[in-house]
Amino acid sequence: MMLATALYAALWLCSQAEARFITEVDPKTVYDYIVVGSGAGGSTVGAGLAEAGHSVLIIDAGIDLTATDEYRAPGYSLKASEFPPMTWEFFVNHYPNLAMQRRDSKMTYLTPSGNRYVGLHPPPFSKPLGVLYPRAGTFGGCTAHNALVTVYPEESDWDNIAKLTGDNSWNADYMRDIFKKIERCRYVPNSIIGHGFHGWLTTSVASVVFFLEDPKLLAMLHGAASALGQGFSKLFENVEGLVQVLHRDLNSGYPNRDRRQGLFQIPIATKQGSRDGPADRVKLLMQGTPGGLFSSAKTYRLDVLLSSLVTRIILQPPNKPGYAARAVGVEYATGPNLYRADPLSNPNARLPPLRWLQAGREVVLSAGAFNTPQLLKLSGLGPRQELGRMGIPVIVDLPGVGVNLQDRYEVSVTSASPQPFFLTKLCTFGRTKPDPCLNQWLYGSNDAEKGAYTSSGLAFAVLKKSTVAEDDIPDLFIAGALANFTGYFLNYDNVATIGARHWTWIILKARTRNRAGTVMLRSRDPRDTPLINFNYFRSGTNYDGQAEKDALALVEAIDWARAATSNVNNFLHFDQFHEESPGPNVKTTAQEAQWAMDEAWGHHASCTAAIGADKDPYAVLDSRFRVRGVDGLRVVDASVFPLIPGYYVALSIIMAAQKAAEVMDEDSKTTPPAPPMPPPMPPPAFSYGNGYSYGGGYRGYGPFGPNHFNHGRGGY
């Protein structure tokens, strides 16, 4: 052990002590931690570990687009999510029954001519692909294209994990302290409890000026208040009342915060009108700027390797009976657009030569709720039966990998009026050059002058408790948006932003009861997307009427949204809004429920490698993010939650990742580094199919049998 530690230290010292983007890695370099994925989880945990003094490599299949307008301008968030260099297109199923799936107007098909069709009437012999579920294949992950919503989860989300695991460091008070370390709040005075004011993630809200300048936007706010009841509508009798409503703090730390209903402005992750997120924190470390959480050092050992697809985890067999296998590194291929969710990917291209990297301490999977279970399974960690069907030897039988997939149910009530909103009437969302609103955003001196693009278009939110909520916590988050947004389908960003005449009530059913979604391997090829089925409503968790309760909550929200729009029309006598979706033919409660079950979508996939109790066979992780049955391997992303938290998941992931960095730093003080990997040895080549084969390796576990690892030095 002393020799291994000395060798490891020598390799550590000979590597460069600075943070940087790199294009290749010297195979002799050993990082303390290799983090797979650069999103909300990966960039946060990687930066936190680097600030604590550890050497870290973040590896991601995408490229850095943080300097583009698509990344920086909040108003381009929809455009960013369909920006070809940035997006990954997953196509998912909501139901196992194709007849039910075909009722969704967002269903996508591959036609016999090779085109993609979206809708209810595909050409004959078209192949069903599923419903678009956009992810971000870029540095920053989905924090590079999301709507920047930064909403604190409920206390019960954290207390539940503490109770489940017996680990009190997950309790709500401790996690609020984590949040305060992270946040740099810019929308409430620093006397407000529960907020942080010196962290790295800047939080803001849209300028109140926008409501004062746009009569229709103000009317929408008034209509929502009227639908909520007399108490809220009275507040609109003067400007002071308006400001009072818009200054209600959605993320406060006051008692009873989780039970409040009504109108709120939506906190977003923006800094001086531009997107802010975990990728920006990593880049600050590269510039020698500390994040302020651990140290004030001016250099950090943090490298970021992009355009590199991790294909599996290197697992070293136990050296004694009864001991666990150990994750000692990753196998990866370098090249652009390798993953087949990438719209720029060439499906017939050969995989570049495979390489491997050693982690001196641990490997951290932060690849997201779809790709983390895929990588675990490709590495022999997952349900025995599924791995057996794929011909992958089982290293650890983990039946909880890729099950328990959870999401929100979301639907939209959309309306159009004859005249455009003043705030966005000149905005072209990148369809023309110049884009007047982009120029305003680029050259304005503050958020009010920068205009509409300082926001993602979500004007405000309503928290509401349905009659079927499980407790006193609101289960409906209804956001008002200056858009024509009905969910995700090809070209949805253009449909949503043309004309500036539409208003959408985006209804999000939080605390959904469905736990039945799955992520399963499509093949052994790591470039293939997995098979994803959310098993909505009656096809999922429904042993006690859960599906009907979730559908009824959506119906109540639809009715509320319709009432709010009707109130708006009472204020705008000459510019009436006319409903387009669900539309006038959807009238009764039964019709609304069926429409919701047909058209619902989600975009917060979570819980596919969950933390749980020691006695739970489906608990993939312990409370310290460690994969059970394997040493040196952790998961830090949306997969870790046993139940999907809060209303929007990004902040919950960031908080969990910051906690993970602290936990791992603490554990490093009592755990020795891993011994160096054995030298490469050439085993036989094994074919993946589609022109993909393995060759070369080291003594360890691979998915084709024990005692060899194929890292691709030959066999192509």
XYZ file of C-alpha atoms in Angstrom:
716
model
C 0.000 0.000 0.000
C 2.864 2.409 0.815
C 4.394 1.786 -2.634
C 1.048 2.371 -4.345
C 0.562 5.602 -2.440
C 4.051 6.802 -3.368
C 3.518 6.006 -7.059
C 0.185 7.790 -6.992
C 1.723 10.856 -5.339
C 4.474 10.998 -7.961
C 1.937 10.931 -10.782
C -0.076 13.648 -9.013
C 2.928 15.933 -8.635
C 4.108 15.643 -12.232
C 0.758 16.808 -13.623
C 0.043 20.503 -14.107
C -1.558 22.305 -11.158
C -4.008 24.502 -13.040
C -7.593 24.416 -14.207
C -8.058 24.228 -17.980
C -9.858 22.754 -20.948
C -7.813 19.933 -22.456
C -8.083 18.012 -25.709
C -6.316 14.843 -24.602
C -4.964 13.295 -21.426
C -1.535 11.832 -20.846
C -2.356 8.221 -19.875
C 0.192 8.528 -17.066
C -1.854 11.285 -15.435
C -3.879 10.153 -12.448
C -6.681 12.349 -11.160
C -8.070 11.997 -7.661
C -11.577 12.073 -9.093
C -12.959 11.517 -12.571
C -16.431 13.041 -12.973
C -18.502 11.787 -15.912
C -20.812 14.581 -17.037
C -20.659 18.357 -16.627
C -24.245 19.290 -15.775
C -25.879 20.461 -12.565
C -24.386 17.523 -10.704
C -21.043 17.013 -12.431
C -19.808 20.596 -12.647
C -20.930 21.304 -9.085
C -19.303 18.273 -7.494
C -16.183 18.642 -9.666
C -15.696 22.299 -8.798
C -16.362 21.622 -5.129
C -13.747 18.870 -5.006
C -11.215 21.061 -6.829
C -11.791 23.905 -4.391
C -11.158 21.442 -1.569
C -7.704 20.773 -3.034
C -8.271 17.587 -5.019
C -7.283 16.951 -8.623
C -10.360 16.501 -10.794
C -11.132 15.620 -14.394
C -14.608 16.399 -15.714
C -15.260 14.461 -18.918
C -18.207 15.212 -21.196
C -19.324 14.143 -24.668
C -20.327 17.676 -25.684
C -18.487 20.885 -26.492
C -18.221 24.263 -24.773
C -20.910 26.670 -25.993
C -20.960 29.002 -23.000
C -19.823 31.958 -25.140
C -22.784 31.678 -27.542
C -25.949 33.763 -27.410
C -27.920 30.507 -27.193
C -26.264 29.818 -23.853
C -25.946 33.320 -22.449
C -29.287 34.929 -23.329
C -32.084 33.647 -21.053
C -34.631 34.563 -23.719
C -33.009 32.044 -26.054
C -33.624 29.074 -23.734
C -36.154 27.443 -26.074
C -33.869 28.090 -29.039
C -30.958 26.593 -27.101
C -32.838 23.372 -26.425
C -33.140 22.763 -30.189
C -29.743 24.239 -31.113
C -28.093 21.348 -33.045
C -24.583 21.723 -31.564
C -26.099 21.699 -28.063
C -29.102 19.396 -28.014
C -29.464 15.665 -27.548
C -32.752 14.289 -28.885
C -34.145 11.426 -26.845
C -37.431 9.937 -27.975
C -39.343 8.396 -25.105
C -42.566 6.512 -24.574
C -45.210 7.576 -22.105
C -47.122 4.304 -22.384
C -46.172 0.687 -23.136
C -49.262 0.435 -25.340
C -48.621 1.910 -28.799
C -52.315 2.624 -29.343
C -52.313 4.881 -26.283
C -49.032 6.456 -27.312
C -50.431 7.365 -30.742
C -53.080 9.590 -29.104
C -50.360 12.139 -28.260
C -50.184 14.898 -30.891
C -46.445 15.217 -30.132
C -45.701 11.625 -31.192
C -42.831 11.436 -33.705
C -42.464 8.927 -36.543
C -39.804 8.069 -39.100
C -41.552 7.992 -42.470
C -40.728 5.581 -45.320
C -39.078 8.507 -47.145
C -36.665 9.033 -44.234
C -38.265 12.210 -42.885
C -39.620 12.712 -39.384
C -43.321 13.372 -38.906
C -44.969 14.755 -35.769
C -48.701 14.376 -35.233
C -51.726 12.113 -35.167
C -51.795 10.983 -38.815
C -48.398 9.636 -39.938
C -47.942 8.267 -43.467
C -48.553 4.516 -43.797
C -45.693 2.236 -42.697
C -44.057 4.981 -40.632
C -41.934 3.799 -37.712
C -42.889 5.211 -34.286
C -39.952 6.895 -32.552
C -41.605 8.332 -29.437
C -42.066 11.787 -27.929
C -39.147 14.214 -28.013
C -37.374 14.629 -24.677
C -34.632 17.210 -25.250
C -31.450 16.974 -23.192
C -28.254 19.002 -23.537
C -25.108 17.333 -24.882
C -22.813 20.227 -24.027
C -20.590 21.613 -21.290
C -22.973 22.496 -18.480
C -25.488 19.798 -19.361
C -29.125 20.806 -19.092
C -28.184 23.938 -17.141
C -26.979 25.206 -20.537
C -30.463 25.243 -22.061
C -33.029 25.092 -19.275
C -35.453 27.871 -18.349
C -33.156 28.866 -15.427
C -35.905 28.272 -12.844
C -34.259 28.071 -9.415
C -36.896 27.029 -6.900
C -36.005 25.666 -3.483
C -37.548 22.228 -2.799
C -39.711 21.391 0.194
C -38.227 20.571 3.585
C -39.915 17.174 3.389
C -37.845 16.302 0.310
C -34.685 16.377 2.429
C -36.209 15.061 5.648
C -37.519 12.046 3.739
C -33.980 11.054 2.699
C -32.744 11.538 6.264
C -35.539 9.337 7.599
C -35.102 6.718 4.886
C -31.367 6.312 5.436
C -30.927 7.305 9.066
C -28.404 9.927 7.941
C -29.335 13.160 9.684
C -26.988 15.220 7.493
C -29.775 15.147 4.889
C -32.215 16.964 7.176
C -33.867 20.166 5.983
C -31.902 22.492 8.274
C -28.557 21.137 7.089
C -29.588 21.329 3.444
C -30.773 24.933 3.867
C -27.220 25.726 5.020
C -25.927 24.070 1.834
C -28.210 26.331 -0.195
C -26.947 29.424 1.606
C -23.369 28.470 0.706
C -24.323 28.154 -2.958
C -26.605 31.152 -3.503
C -25.651 34.729 -4.337
C -29.123 36.246 -4.021
C -29.762 39.543 -5.779
C -33.524 40.018 -5.399
C -34.155 40.320 -1.645
C -32.361 42.298 1.102
C -29.676 40.364 2.955
C -31.810 40.540 6.093
C -34.185 37.920 4.651
C -33.560 34.578 6.331
C -32.824 31.397 4.438
C -30.858 32.984 1.587
C -27.170 33.113 0.739
C -25.557 36.290 -0.534
C -21.921 35.316 -1.131
C -22.082 32.013 -3.016
C -21.396 31.249 -6.670
C -24.924 30.837 -8.130
C -26.573 34.205 -8.735
C -30.357 34.293 -8.376
C -32.593 37.093 -9.676
C -36.178 37.784 -10.711
C -37.587 39.613 -13.733
C -37.803 43.399 -13.539
C -41.095 44.799 -12.212
C -40.805 47.390 -15.002
C -41.878 44.721 -17.510
C -45.329 44.506 -15.893
C -45.717 48.285 -15.810
C -44.740 48.657 -19.483
C -46.964 45.895 -20.889
C -50.708 46.296 -20.164
C -51.506 42.766 -21.352
C -48.885 41.241 -19.078
C -50.275 43.241 -16.175
C -53.773 42.075 -17.103
C -52.580 38.463 -16.987
C -51.244 39.013 -13.490
C -54.531 40.628 -12.468
C -56.520 37.784 -14.013
C -54.514 35.231 -12.049
C -55.014 37.173 -8.829
C -58.759 37.347 -9.424
C -58.907 33.594 -10.008
C -57.123 33.070 -6.695
C -59.703 35.085 -4.768
C -60.563 38.480 -3.372
C -57.532 38.721 -1.105
C -55.093 38.798 -4.015
C -57.134 40.949 -6.390
C -57.392 43.738 -3.788
C -53.620 44.103 -3.860
C -53.809 45.446 -7.423
C -55.559 48.659 -6.501
C -52.230 50.562 -6.671
C -48.602 50.160 -7.724
C -47.540 49.457 -4.150
C -49.865 46.461 -4.077
C -48.434 45.174 -7.353
C -44.903 45.449 -6.006
C -45.990 43.664 -2.832
C -47.298 40.716 -4.851
C -44.224 40.521 -7.051
C -41.889 40.659 -4.065
C -43.312 37.555 -2.407
C -40.241 35.353 -1.918
C -40.699 31.839 -3.271
C -37.400 30.614 -1.766
C -37.576 32.141 1.702
C -36.560 30.239 4.803
C -39.490 31.370 6.908
C -41.660 28.832 8.765
C -44.635 27.560 6.787
C -42.907 28.517 3.519
C -43.734 25.134 1.972
C -47.480 25.575 2.538
C -47.977 29.000 0.958
C -50.212 29.372 -2.063
C -50.735 32.241 -4.470
C -48.726 34.443 -6.822
C -44.942 34.584 -6.918
C -42.226 35.819 -9.197
C -39.986 32.967 -10.303
C -36.345 33.040 -9.146
C -33.981 32.387 -12.045
C -30.245 31.758 -12.270
C -29.091 34.941 -13.994
C -26.205 37.294 -13.379
C -26.514 40.801 -14.826
C -29.159 39.552 -17.230
C -27.183 36.514 -18.474
C -27.409 32.804 -17.687
C -25.449 31.695 -14.646
C -24.783 28.111 -13.678
C -22.362 25.363 -12.662
C -20.409 25.605 -15.936
C -19.734 29.273 -15.210
C -18.424 28.307 -11.792
C -15.976 25.875 -13.396
C -14.803 28.579 -15.790
C -14.273 30.986 -12.887
C -12.002 28.406 -11.296
C -10.098 28.185 -14.570
C -9.521 31.921 -14.334
C -8.165 31.535 -10.809
C -11.280 32.963 -9.175
C -12.374 31.006 -6.100
C -16.009 30.147 -5.592
C -15.711 31.056 -1.948
C -16.836 27.737 -0.507
C -13.632 26.008 0.533
C -10.495 28.057 -0.024
C -9.029 31.193 -1.553
C -6.336 29.449 -3.576
C -5.622 30.983 -6.985
C -5.008 27.754 -8.887
C -6.965 24.524 -8.926
C -6.257 21.088 -10.334
C -9.375 20.901 -12.454
C -9.313 19.770 -16.080
C -12.275 19.493 -18.452
C -12.079 17.016 -21.340
C -14.832 17.547 -23.921
C -15.974 15.659 -27.036
C -15.251 12.448 -25.140
C -17.891 9.764 -24.650
C -17.412 7.510 -21.637
C -18.326 3.981 -22.664
C -18.059 2.218 -19.299
C -16.407 2.149 -15.898
C -13.198 0.233 -15.303
C -13.805 -2.187 -12.441
C -10.962 -4.014 -10.714
C -11.831 -7.433 -9.262
C -11.625 -7.878 -5.488
C -8.229 -9.095 -4.328
C -9.718 -11.099 -1.450
C -12.876 -13.198 -1.091
C -15.724 -11.204 0.386
C -14.320 -7.873 -0.773
C -15.994 -5.615 -3.349
C -14.883 -4.790 -6.862
C -13.400 -1.308 -7.175
C -13.925 1.395 -9.786
C -10.459 2.525 -10.812
C -11.113 4.530 -13.975
C -13.139 4.998 -17.127
C -13.016 3.860 -20.713
C -13.826 6.519 -23.294
C -13.651 7.490 -26.953
C -12.795 10.975 -28.178
C -14.499 12.563 -31.162
C -17.364 14.908 -32.040
C -21.024 13.886 -31.967
C -20.410 10.290 -30.900
C -23.650 9.686 -29.013
C -26.624 8.867 -31.216
C -28.995 11.237 -29.414
C -26.897 13.983 -30.995
C -28.725 15.184 -34.149
C -25.310 15.722 -35.775
C -24.223 12.138 -35.091
C -23.417 9.806 -37.984
C -25.186 6.534 -37.142
C -22.888 4.559 -39.434
C -19.580 5.968 -38.190
C -17.110 3.666 -36.492
C -16.299 4.325 -32.878
C -12.839 5.904 -32.456
C -10.186 3.919 -30.579
C -11.036 3.428 -26.943
C -8.795 4.832 -24.232
C -8.711 4.590 -20.477
C -7.998 6.863 -17.551
C -7.284 6.079 -13.931
C -8.969 7.698 -10.956
C -6.687 7.827 -7.951
C -9.607 7.894 -5.561
C -13.037 7.611 -7.136
C -15.173 7.764 -10.259
C -18.300 9.929 -10.065
C -21.169 9.325 -12.486
C -23.062 12.552 -13.204
C -24.429 11.617 -16.613
C -28.097 12.195 -15.813
C -31.167 10.073 -15.198
C -30.938 8.386 -18.621
C -27.203 7.953 -19.140
C -26.099 7.116 -15.604
C -28.149 3.889 -15.477
C -27.024 3.118 -19.022
C -23.353 3.373 -18.020
C -23.868 1.377 -14.842
C -25.482 -1.430 -16.808
C -22.855 -1.415 -19.561
C -20.292 -1.838 -16.779
C -22.015 -4.911 -15.324
C -23.828 -3.095 -12.515
C -27.569 -3.539 -12.761
C -30.485 -5.987 -12.836
C -29.183 -9.522 -13.373
C -31.928 -10.530 -15.784
C -31.526 -7.526 -18.081
C -27.731 -7.797 -18.163
C -28.034 -11.492 -18.953
C -30.270 -10.769 -21.947
C -27.608 -8.395 -23.232
C -24.758 -10.839 -22.676
C -23.145 -8.582 -20.073
C -21.582 -10.446 -17.129
C -23.027 -9.312 -13.813
C -20.454 -7.728 -11.535
C -23.049 -6.592 -8.980
C -26.740 -7.438 -9.208
C -28.426 -4.068 -8.604
C -32.136 -4.404 -9.477
C -32.769 -0.717 -8.731
C -30.646 0.584 -11.616
C -32.872 2.057 -14.311
C -36.181 1.621 -12.479
C -38.142 4.098 -10.320
C -37.945 6.657 -13.173
C -40.066 9.639 -12.124
C -41.129 12.947 -13.665
C -43.801 15.618 -13.415
C -46.985 15.593 -15.406
C -47.209 18.825 -17.405
C -49.893 20.224 -19.716
C -50.573 23.662 -21.182
C -53.594 25.901 -21.592
C -52.784 28.247 -24.482
C -54.625 31.286 -25.821
C -54.044 33.844 -28.561
C -55.101 37.471 -28.932
C -55.216 39.780 -31.986
C -52.465 42.098 -30.742
C -48.936 41.151 -29.625
C -47.503 41.642 -26.168
C -45.591 44.916 -26.008
C -42.645 43.262 -24.251
C -41.914 40.745 -27.033
C -43.500 42.226 -30.165
C -40.109 43.027 -31.747
C -38.406 39.788 -30.678
C -37.539 37.290 -33.412
C -35.737 34.767 -31.166
C -32.873 34.436 -33.603
C -34.954 33.917 -36.735
C -33.676 37.216 -38.164
C -30.393 39.062 -38.032
C -30.367 41.470 -36.433
C -32.765 40.399 -33.723
C -33.916 43.694 -32.138
C -34.439 42.130 -28.718
C -31.006 40.490 -28.820
C -29.407 43.856 -29.565
C -31.323 45.381 -26.675
C -30.109 42.581 -24.398
C -26.508 42.945 -25.569
C -26.268 46.699 -25.086
C -28.651 47.540 -22.240
C -27.031 48.692 -19.011
C -29.417 46.946 -16.579
C -32.142 44.296 -16.645
C -34.920 46.800 -17.398
C -32.958 48.273 -20.313
C -31.835 44.851 -21.526
C -35.481 43.911 -21.947
C -37.303 40.661 -22.571
C -34.264 38.432 -23.088
C -33.186 38.799 -19.446
C -35.930 36.242 -18.738
C -36.756 32.849 -20.210
C -40.316 34.055 -20.787
C -41.843 32.697 -17.577
C -43.479 35.824 -16.180
C -44.755 34.605 -12.818
C -46.078 31.496 -11.096
C -49.069 30.403 -9.076
C -48.746 27.780 -6.355
C -51.987 25.942 -5.742
C -53.087 22.924 -3.738
C -55.425 20.543 -5.520
C -58.235 18.748 -3.723
C -56.299 15.471 -4.085
C -53.005 16.739 -2.650
C -51.561 14.338 -0.099
C -51.013 17.027 2.556
C -50.950 20.806 3.002
C -48.130 21.372 0.498
C -49.253 22.800 -2.885
C -48.932 20.210 -5.633
C -49.541 22.503 -8.628
C -47.025 24.977 -10.040
C -48.706 27.016 -12.786
C -46.362 29.312 -14.697
C -47.537 32.068 -17.006
C -45.453 32.318 -20.175
C -45.313 34.700 -23.128
C -45.258 31.817 -25.589
C -47.314 29.246 -27.469
C -45.864 26.251 -25.659
C -47.628 22.881 -25.698
C -44.733 20.567 -24.892
C -41.733 19.156 -26.711
C -41.733 18.138 -30.362
C -39.461 18.814 -33.323
C -39.372 22.561 -34.109
C -41.331 23.415 -30.963
C -39.105 26.423 -30.259
C -40.220 28.177 -33.455
C -43.877 27.329 -32.886
C -43.658 28.656 -29.331
C -42.133 32.031 -30.167
C -43.655 33.204 -33.466
C -45.953 36.212 -33.342
C -45.870 37.358 -29.690
C -49.661 36.989 -29.495
C -49.856 33.868 -27.337
C -50.076 33.254 -23.629
C -49.553 29.849 -22.015
C -50.423 28.582 -18.569
C -47.832 25.826 -18.126
C -49.275 23.449 -15.540
C -46.833 21.309 -13.596
C -48.218 18.573 -11.357
C -45.587 18.184 -8.662
C -45.306 15.320 -6.181
C -46.619 12.887 -8.763
C -47.449 9.430 -7.495
C -46.034 7.405 -10.389
C -42.839 5.428 -9.681
C -43.030 2.986 -12.588
C -40.790 4.472 -15.298
C -37.850 2.487 -16.664
C -34.550 3.061 -18.477
C -33.370 -0.122 -20.195
C -30.507 -0.912 -22.541
C -31.297 -0.866 -26.238
C -28.032 -2.637 -27.019
C -24.487 -3.097 -25.730
C -23.302 -0.239 -27.931
C -22.640 2.770 -25.654
C -23.545 5.146 -28.494
C -27.145 3.932 -28.610
C -29.764 5.691 -26.530
C -31.535 3.513 -23.960
C -35.178 2.485 -24.134
C -37.117 4.913 -21.948
C -40.714 4.406 -20.864
C -42.346 6.575 -18.205
C -45.440 4.329 -17.911
C -47.857 7.197 -17.388
C -51.050 7.160 -15.339
C -52.891 3.796 -15.367
C -49.955 1.974 -16.974
C -47.788 2.927 -13.992
C -48.326 3.154 -10.229
C -52.073 2.764 -9.751
C -52.791 0.238 -6.994
C -54.817 2.798 -5.003
C -56.191 5.166 -7.628
C -52.991 7.210 -7.927
C -53.429 7.747 -11.676
C -56.927 9.183 -11.299
C -55.781 11.499 -8.496
C -52.914 12.912 -10.562
C -55.223 13.357 -13.559
C -57.830 15.104 -11.397
C -55.204 17.555 -10.110
C -54.390 18.450 -13.720
C -58.093 18.940 -14.464
C -58.435 21.338 -11.531
C -55.438 23.317 -12.793
C -56.883 23.447 -16.315
C -60.137 24.823 -14.907
C -58.240 27.423 -12.886
C -56.218 28.514 -15.952
C -59.374 28.884 -18.002
C -60.941 31.001 -15.269
C -57.849 33.208 -15.070
C -57.907 33.821 -18.833
C -61.617 34.594 -18.702
C -60.876 37.194 -16.028
C -58.242 38.727 -18.294
C -60.824 39.141 -21.041
C -62.943 41.150 -18.606
C -60.084 43.671 -18.408
C -59.112 43.660 -22.114
C -62.410 44.474 -23.781
C -60.945 45.078 -27.258
C -58.128 42.486 -27.294
C -59.712 39.223 -26.243
C -57.819 35.963 -25.775
C -59.225 32.866 -27.473
C -58.237 29.425 -26.238
C -56.371 27.166 -28.651
C -55.374 24.295 -26.345
C -57.058 22.169 -25.056
C -59.650 23.970 -27.199
C -63.417 24.459 -27.090
C -64.174 20.775 -27.777
C -62.645 19.730 -24.454
C -65.340 20.730 -21.971
C -66.282 18.131 -19.380
C -64.152 16.835 -16.537
C -63.886 13.462 -18.277
C -62.777 15.114 -21.526
C -60.210 17.237 -19.699
C -58.818 14.192 -17.882
C -58.517 12.176 -21.091
C -56.892 15.102 -22.899
C -54.392 15.486 -20.060
C -53.515 11.784 -20.147
C -53.072 11.958 -23.932
C -51.024 15.157 -24.063
C -49.037 15.293 -20.802
C -45.268 15.496 -20.902
C -42.405 16.121 -18.481
C -38.811 17.335 -18.462
C -37.414 16.525 -15.000
C -36.448 12.846 -15.355
C -35.107 11.623 -12.018
C -34.631 8.793 -9.523
C -33.104 5.993 -11.661
C -30.217 5.143 -9.283
C -31.780 6.098 -6.004
C -30.450 6.558 -2.501
C -32.221 4.286 -0.050
C -32.190 2.234 3.109
C -29.559 -0.456 3.617
C -32.213 -3.179 3.643
C -33.900 -1.998 0.438
C -32.776 -4.216 -2.479
C -33.723 -1.435 -4.914
C -31.546 1.177 -3.198
C -28.647 1.637 -5.620
C -26.832 4.169 -3.415
C -26.213 4.686 0.260
C -26.655 8.096 1.866
C -23.104 9.114 0.884
C -23.807 8.631 -2.853
C -21.801 5.363 -2.980
C -22.881 2.615 -5.363
C -23.623 -0.457 -3.297
C -21.336 -3.431 -3.805
C -18.584 -1.384 -5.478
C -15.793 0.649 -3.939
C -14.674 3.940 -5.468
C -17.870 4.692 -7.401
C -20.512 7.329 -6.655
C -23.484 8.839 -8.473
C -24.221 12.567 -8.249
C -27.075 13.751 -10.477
C -30.874 13.613 -10.748
C -30.717 9.819 -10.488
C -29.989 9.881 -6.751
C -33.368 11.011 -5.409
C -35.729 8.331 -4.083
C -38.647 10.707 -4.788
C -38.562 13.561 -7.289
C -38.044 16.766 -5.265
C -39.768 20.131 -5.346
C -41.238 21.762 -8.438
C -38.145 22.227 -10.628
C -35.249 19.849 -10.121
C -32.103 21.821 -11.074
C -31.514 23.485 -7.707
C -32.103 20.216 -5.851
C -29.408 18.552 -7.971
C -26.981 21.409 -7.356
C -27.595 21.237 -3.611
C -27.129 17.460 -3.541
C -23.930 17.810 -5.591
C -22.514 20.422 -3.234
C -23.269 18.078 -0.355
C -21.569 15.252 -2.268
C -18.392 17.319 -2.684
C -18.262 17.912 1.058
C -18.972 14.246 1.841
C -16.273 13.037 -0.557
C -13.729 15.509 0.770
C -14.504 14.291 4.281
C -14.182 10.634 3.261
C -10.864 11.288 1.495
C -9.258 12.043 4.845
C -9.771 8.457 6.021
C -9.642 6.482 2.757
C -6.321 5.754 0.994
C -6.045 6.258 -2.777
C -6.477 3.347 -5.143
C -3.397 1.393 -6.244
C -2.204 2.019 -9.816
C -3.936 0.000 -12.519
C -2.119 -3.017 -13.966
C -0.429 -2.459 -17.336
C -2.425 -3.065 -20.523
C -2.599 -6.570 -21.936
C -4.113 -7.667 -25.277
C -7.166 -9.924 -24.844
C -9.201 -11.141 -27.814
C -11.299 -8.629 -29.738
C -15.067 -8.735 -29.141
C -17.610 -7.329 -31.559
C -20.382 -4.980 -30.475
C -22.045 -5.204 -33.867
C -22.479 -2.303 -36.288
C -18.774 -2.392 -37.050
C -17.797 -1.842 -33.430
C -15.296 -4.122 -31.747
C -13.037 -4.181 -28.749
C -9.408 -5.053 -28.435
C -6.671 -4.402 -25.908
C -7.160 -4.086 -22.190
C -5.988 -4.492 -18.641
C -6.573 -7.094 -15.980
C -9.981 -6.166 -14.650
C -13.663 -6.542 -15.241
C -15.245 -5.698 -18.564
C -18.705 -6.407 -19.871
C -17.536 -9.458 -21.841
C -16.090 -11.470 -19.003
C -13.808 -11.259 -15.984
C -10.066 -10.839 -15.947
C -9.730 -8.726 -19.030
C -10.521 -5.153 -19.912
C -10.700 -3.987 -23.503
C -9.502 -0.461 -24.028
C -9.327 -0.474 -27.789
C -5.655 -0.362 -28.743
C -6.473 -2.684 -31.610
C -9.177 -4.833 -33.123
C -10.619 -2.198 -35.433
